[in-house]
């Protein structure tokens, strides 16, 4: 089994485990812990020479000099997992090799979906941005004027994996984030987005880097490549204005 197939299998099996736990009344904290335990055990057994960076485990010093690092989020969207009926939570499994994301898989168990860099989904063609996925709880202040100028509406969602999936399915046309994430929040969704031909970068257009000494990542933009230039320009202008006003 190659690495991309393994990423798919582990994301899907961790998702199935989370569905069972949720049906049994488990909260997000329990889900995080049990999914992390499963992923670490499987990776240790099947890729024993690789390092693993996981949201739910200590950051291993070995990853700083490793050539292969799995970047996993055992349960992205912990809050949404704990809210009955919400589908916007996910399992992220990505592999970084020698400076680049090599593959990734995002399982969305509540809707029975698996998105993978190995079998990318062709997103619908777009010539405009009309709906934008943002954080449910802390959308960036600059997103409002950017959306107004685009003639778009903001749509609050949970997991980053769910937001990228919404872009892939055409439910929204772009995904903005600001105010900070960690590498495990975006690595697998970005691998999937890149494989599908979407634009994924920081909101100023600079490339995303993974397996950095500090896994903190400030922001993220995912959208159709054809509209990325305009979106980046609008974000830059309105972000600067909101920063000056102290409302970012």
Short mmCIF file of C-alpha atoms in Angstrom, two decimals:
data_model
loop_
_atom_site.label_atom_id
_atom_site.label_comp_id
_atom_site.label_asym_id
_atom_site.label_seq_id
_atom_site.Cartn_x
_atom_site.Cartn_y
_atom_site.Cartn_z
CA UNK A 1 0.00 0.00 0.00
CA UNK A 2 1.45 3.36 -0.96
CA UNK A 3 1.42 6.47 1.23
CA UNK A 4 -1.65 8.07 -0.36
CA UNK A 5 -3.66 4.87 0.03
CA UNK A 6 -2.54 4.63 3.64
CA UNK A 7 -3.62 8.22 4.31
CA UNK A 8 -7.06 7.41 2.90
CA UNK A 9 -7.42 4.20 4.89
CA UNK A 10 -6.38 5.78 8.18
CA UNK A 11 -8.62 8.85 7.75
CA UNK A 12 -11.59 6.65 6.88
CA UNK A 13 -11.02 4.19 9.75
CA UNK A 14 -10.50 6.98 12.29
CA UNK A 15 -13.70 8.55 11.01
CA UNK A 16 -15.59 5.30 11.51
CA UNK A 17 -14.25 5.09 15.05
CA UNK A 18 -15.44 8.64 15.73
CA UNK A 19 -18.90 7.86 14.39
CA UNK A 20 -19.17 4.94 16.84
CA UNK A 21 -17.99 7.09 19.72
CA UNK A 22 -20.41 9.88 18.83
CA UNK A 23 -23.32 7.44 18.61
CA UNK A 24 -22.38 6.26 22.10
CA UNK A 25 -22.52 9.77 23.49
CA UNK A 26 -18.77 10.54 23.58
CA UNK A 27 -17.76 14.20 23.70
CA UNK A 28 -15.14 15.86 21.52
CA UNK A 29 -12.37 15.44 24.07
CA UNK A 30 -12.87 11.69 24.11
CA UNK A 31 -13.09 11.61 20.33
CA UNK A 32 -9.82 13.53 20.00
CA UNK A 33 -8.02 11.19 22.37
CA UNK A 34 -9.29 7.91 20.90
CA UNK A 35 -8.78 8.93 17.27
CA UNK A 36 -5.25 10.12 18.10
CA UNK A 37 -4.48 6.83 19.83
CA UNK A 38 -5.65 4.90 16.75
CA UNK A 39 -3.69 7.00 14.25
CA UNK A 40 -0.44 6.95 16.22
CA UNK A 41 -0.59 3.18 16.72
CA UNK A 42 -1.26 2.53 13.03
CA UNK A 43 1.50 4.86 11.84
CA UNK A 44 3.99 3.40 14.32
CA UNK A 45 3.20 -0.10 13.04
CA UNK A 46 3.02 0.63 9.32
CA UNK A 47 5.51 3.47 8.87
CA UNK A 48 7.83 2.99 11.87
CA UNK A 49 10.60 5.21 10.51
CA UNK A 50 8.40 8.29 10.04
CA UNK A 51 7.81 11.16 12.46
CA UNK A 52 4.27 12.24 13.37
CA UNK A 53 3.01 15.73 14.21
CA UNK A 54 -0.45 15.45 15.77
CA UNK A 55 -2.67 18.02 17.43
CA UNK A 56 -3.29 15.69 20.34
CA UNK A 57 0.27 14.53 21.09
CA UNK A 58 3.54 16.23 22.10
CA UNK A 59 5.51 17.76 19.25
CA UNK A 60 8.35 15.24 18.59
CA UNK A 61 11.85 16.71 18.31
CA UNK A 62 12.63 14.05 15.68
CA UNK A 63 10.41 15.73 13.11
CA UNK A 64 12.73 18.73 12.80
CA UNK A 65 15.36 16.60 11.04
CA UNK A 66 13.07 13.96 9.54
CA UNK A 67 12.55 13.59 5.79
CA UNK A 68 9.05 12.17 6.24
CA UNK A 69 6.49 13.61 8.67
CA UNK A 70 2.82 12.68 8.97
CA UNK A 71 0.76 15.74 9.94
CA UNK A 72 -2.56 14.65 11.43
CA UNK A 73 -5.58 16.16 13.12
CA UNK A 74 -7.45 13.26 14.74
CA UNK A 75 -10.64 15.34 15.04
CA UNK A 76 -10.85 18.72 13.35
CA UNK A 77 -14.00 20.47 14.49
CA UNK A 78 -14.16 19.21 18.06
CA UNK A 79 -16.93 21.69 18.92
CA UNK A 80 -19.06 20.54 15.97
CA UNK A 81 -18.50 16.86 16.82
CA UNK A 82 -20.13 17.55 20.15
CA UNK A 83 -23.20 19.25 18.64
CA UNK A 84 -25.87 16.75 17.60
CA UNK A 85 -26.60 16.71 13.89
CA UNK A 86 -23.67 18.86 12.76
CA UNK A 87 -21.71 17.35 9.85
CA UNK A 88 -18.78 19.82 9.73
CA UNK A 89 -16.07 17.86 11.53
CA UNK A 90 -13.33 15.77 9.96
CA UNK A 91 -10.20 13.64 10.25
CA UNK A 92 -7.07 14.98 8.53
CA UNK A 93 -4.12 12.80 7.52
CA UNK A 94 -1.28 14.29 5.44
CA UNK A 95 2.31 13.33 4.66
CA UNK A 96 5.11 15.87 4.24
CA UNK A 97 8.25 14.65 2.43
CA UNK A 98 11.46 16.66 2.06
CA UNK A 99 9.83 20.10 2.04
CA UNK A 100 6.48 19.46 0.35
CA UNK A 101 3.11 17.91 1.09
CA UNK A 102 3.22 14.55 -0.69
CA UNK A 103 -0.38 13.44 -0.14
CA UNK A 104 -3.39 13.97 2.08
CA UNK A 105 -6.83 12.65 2.92
CA UNK A 106 -9.81 14.27 4.66
CA UNK A 107 -12.59 12.06 6.00
CA UNK A 108 -16.00 13.65 6.64
CA UNK A 109 -17.70 10.78 8.46
CA UNK A 110 -21.02 12.51 9.15
CA UNK A 111 -21.72 12.80 5.41
CA UNK A 112 -19.91 9.59 4.42
CA UNK A 113 -17.33 11.43 2.32
CA UNK A 114 -13.61 10.92 1.82
CA UNK A 115 -11.54 13.50 -0.10
CA UNK A 116 -8.06 12.52 -1.19
CA UNK A 117 -5.14 13.85 -3.16
CA UNK A 118 -4.92 10.40 -4.81
CA UNK A 119 -8.39 10.64 -6.34
CA UNK A 120 -9.05 14.38 -6.66
CA UNK A 121 -12.53 15.78 -7.23
CA UNK A 122 -12.84 18.22 -10.13
CA UNK A 123 -14.46 21.35 -8.64
CA UNK A 124 -17.12 23.20 -10.66
CA UNK A 125 -15.97 25.97 -12.99
CA UNK A 126 -16.40 29.45 -11.50
CA UNK A 127 -16.13 32.99 -12.75
CA UNK A 128 -17.23 34.74 -9.55
CA UNK A 129 -17.21 34.38 -5.75
CA UNK A 130 -20.72 34.43 -4.30
CA UNK A 131 -20.39 32.37 -1.10
CA UNK A 132 -17.34 32.27 1.20
CA UNK A 133 -16.69 29.79 4.02
CA UNK A 134 -15.34 31.35 7.22
CA UNK A 135 -15.00 30.35 10.87
CA UNK A 136 -18.30 29.98 12.71
CA UNK A 137 -16.90 31.70 15.78
CA UNK A 138 -14.23 34.14 14.63
CA UNK A 139 -14.51 35.27 11.01
CA UNK A 140 -11.88 37.92 10.19
CA UNK A 141 -13.16 41.50 10.29
CA UNK A 142 -11.79 42.14 6.81
CA UNK A 143 -13.91 39.29 5.39
CA UNK A 144 -17.05 41.45 5.60
CA UNK A 145 -15.89 44.30 3.31
CA UNK A 146 -14.20 41.81 0.98
CA UNK A 147 -17.46 39.85 0.69
CA UNK A 148 -19.45 43.03 0.13
CA UNK A 149 -17.16 44.11 -2.68
CA UNK A 150 -17.41 40.68 -4.29
CA UNK A 151 -21.20 40.61 -3.87
CA UNK A 152 -20.82 37.49 -1.76
CA UNK A 153 -22.19 36.16 1.52
CA UNK A 154 -20.21 34.65 4.38
CA UNK A 155 -21.07 31.10 5.45
CA UNK A 156 -19.90 30.00 8.92
CA UNK A 157 -18.62 26.41 9.18
CA UNK A 158 -16.57 24.29 11.55
CA UNK A 159 -13.66 22.12 10.37
CA UNK A 160 -11.16 23.40 7.81
CA UNK A 161 -11.57 20.05 6.06
CA UNK A 162 -15.31 20.66 5.79
CA UNK A 163 -14.71 24.15 4.38
CA UNK A 164 -12.35 22.89 1.67
CA UNK A 165 -14.83 20.12 0.88
CA UNK A 166 -17.53 22.78 0.49
CA UNK A 167 -15.31 24.56 -2.07
CA UNK A 168 -14.75 21.30 -3.93
CA UNK A 169 -18.48 20.55 -4.06
CA UNK A 170 -19.45 24.07 -5.13
CA UNK A 171 -21.39 24.81 -1.94
CA UNK A 172 -19.11 27.82 -1.48
CA UNK A 173 -16.64 29.47 -3.85
CA UNK A 174 -13.80 30.32 -1.45
CA UNK A 175 -12.54 29.79 2.09
CA UNK A 176 -10.88 32.56 4.15
CA UNK A 177 -9.19 32.18 7.54
CA UNK A 178 -7.22 34.64 9.64
CA UNK A 179 -6.16 34.79 13.28
CA UNK A 180 -4.14 31.59 13.34
CA UNK A 181 -4.27 27.87 12.79
CA UNK A 182 -1.80 25.03 13.23
CA UNK A 183 -0.30 22.95 10.47
CA UNK A 184 -2.57 20.01 11.29
CA UNK A 185 -5.62 22.20 10.64
CA UNK A 186 -4.74 22.78 7.01
CA UNK A 187 -2.12 20.24 5.79
CA UNK A 188 -4.48 17.51 4.57
CA UNK A 189 -7.16 19.90 3.23
CA UNK A 190 -4.50 21.86 1.33
CA UNK A 191 -3.03 18.65 -0.16
CA UNK A 192 -6.52 17.73 -1.35
CA UNK A 193 -7.20 21.26 -2.69
CA UNK A 194 -3.90 21.38 -4.61
CA UNK A 195 -4.55 17.97 -6.17
CA UNK A 196 -7.95 19.22 -7.36
CA UNK A 197 -6.39 22.27 -9.01
CA UNK A 198 -7.57 24.85 -6.49
CA UNK A 199 -5.48 27.78 -5.32
CA UNK A 200 -4.28 27.44 -1.70
CA UNK A 201 -1.96 29.96 -0.07
CA UNK A 202 -1.66 32.45 2.73
CA UNK A 203 -4.15 35.30 2.31
CA UNK A 204 -1.40 37.52 0.88
CA UNK A 205 -0.69 34.94 -1.80
CA UNK A 206 2.55 33.64 -0.28
CA UNK A 207 3.04 29.86 -0.37
CA UNK A 208 2.18 27.66 2.59
CA UNK A 209 5.05 25.83 4.30
CA UNK A 210 4.76 22.75 6.49
CA UNK A 211 6.87 20.98 9.09
CA UNK A 212 8.15 24.33 10.30
CA UNK A 213 9.90 24.61 13.69
CA UNK A 214 6.80 26.42 14.98
CA UNK A 215 3.72 24.71 13.50
CA UNK A 216 1.61 27.88 13.95
CA UNK A 217 0.24 29.21 10.63
CA UNK A 218 -1.43 32.63 10.59
CA UNK A 219 -3.98 32.39 7.80
CA UNK A 220 -5.30 30.51 4.78
CA UNK A 221 -7.03 31.14 1.45
CA UNK A 222 -8.53 28.40 -0.74
CA UNK A 223 -10.40 29.30 -3.93
CA UNK A 224 -10.55 28.78 -7.67
CA UNK A 225 -7.23 29.68 -9.30
CA UNK A 226 -8.99 31.96 -11.77
CA UNK A 227 -10.31 34.32 -9.08
CA UNK A 228 -7.35 34.12 -6.69
CA UNK A 229 -5.61 37.26 -7.93
CA UNK A 230 -8.66 39.48 -7.42
CA UNK A 231 -9.46 37.94 -4.05
CA UNK A 232 -5.88 38.37 -2.79
CA UNK A 233 -5.90 42.00 -3.90
CA UNK A 234 -9.16 42.74 -2.06
CA UNK A 235 -8.00 40.96 1.08
CA UNK A 236 -4.76 42.94 1.09
CA UNK A 237 -6.59 46.26 0.84
CA UNK A 238 -9.28 45.57 3.42
CA UNK A 239 -6.95 43.73 5.79
CA UNK A 240 -4.69 46.74 5.93
CA UNK A 241 -7.67 49.01 6.59
CA UNK A 242 -9.02 46.85 9.41
CA UNK A 243 -5.54 46.51 10.95
CA UNK A 244 -5.19 50.28 11.01
CA UNK A 245 -8.61 50.51 12.63
CA UNK A 246 -7.66 47.84 15.16
CA UNK A 247 -10.58 45.60 14.23
CA UNK A 248 -8.80 42.65 12.62
#
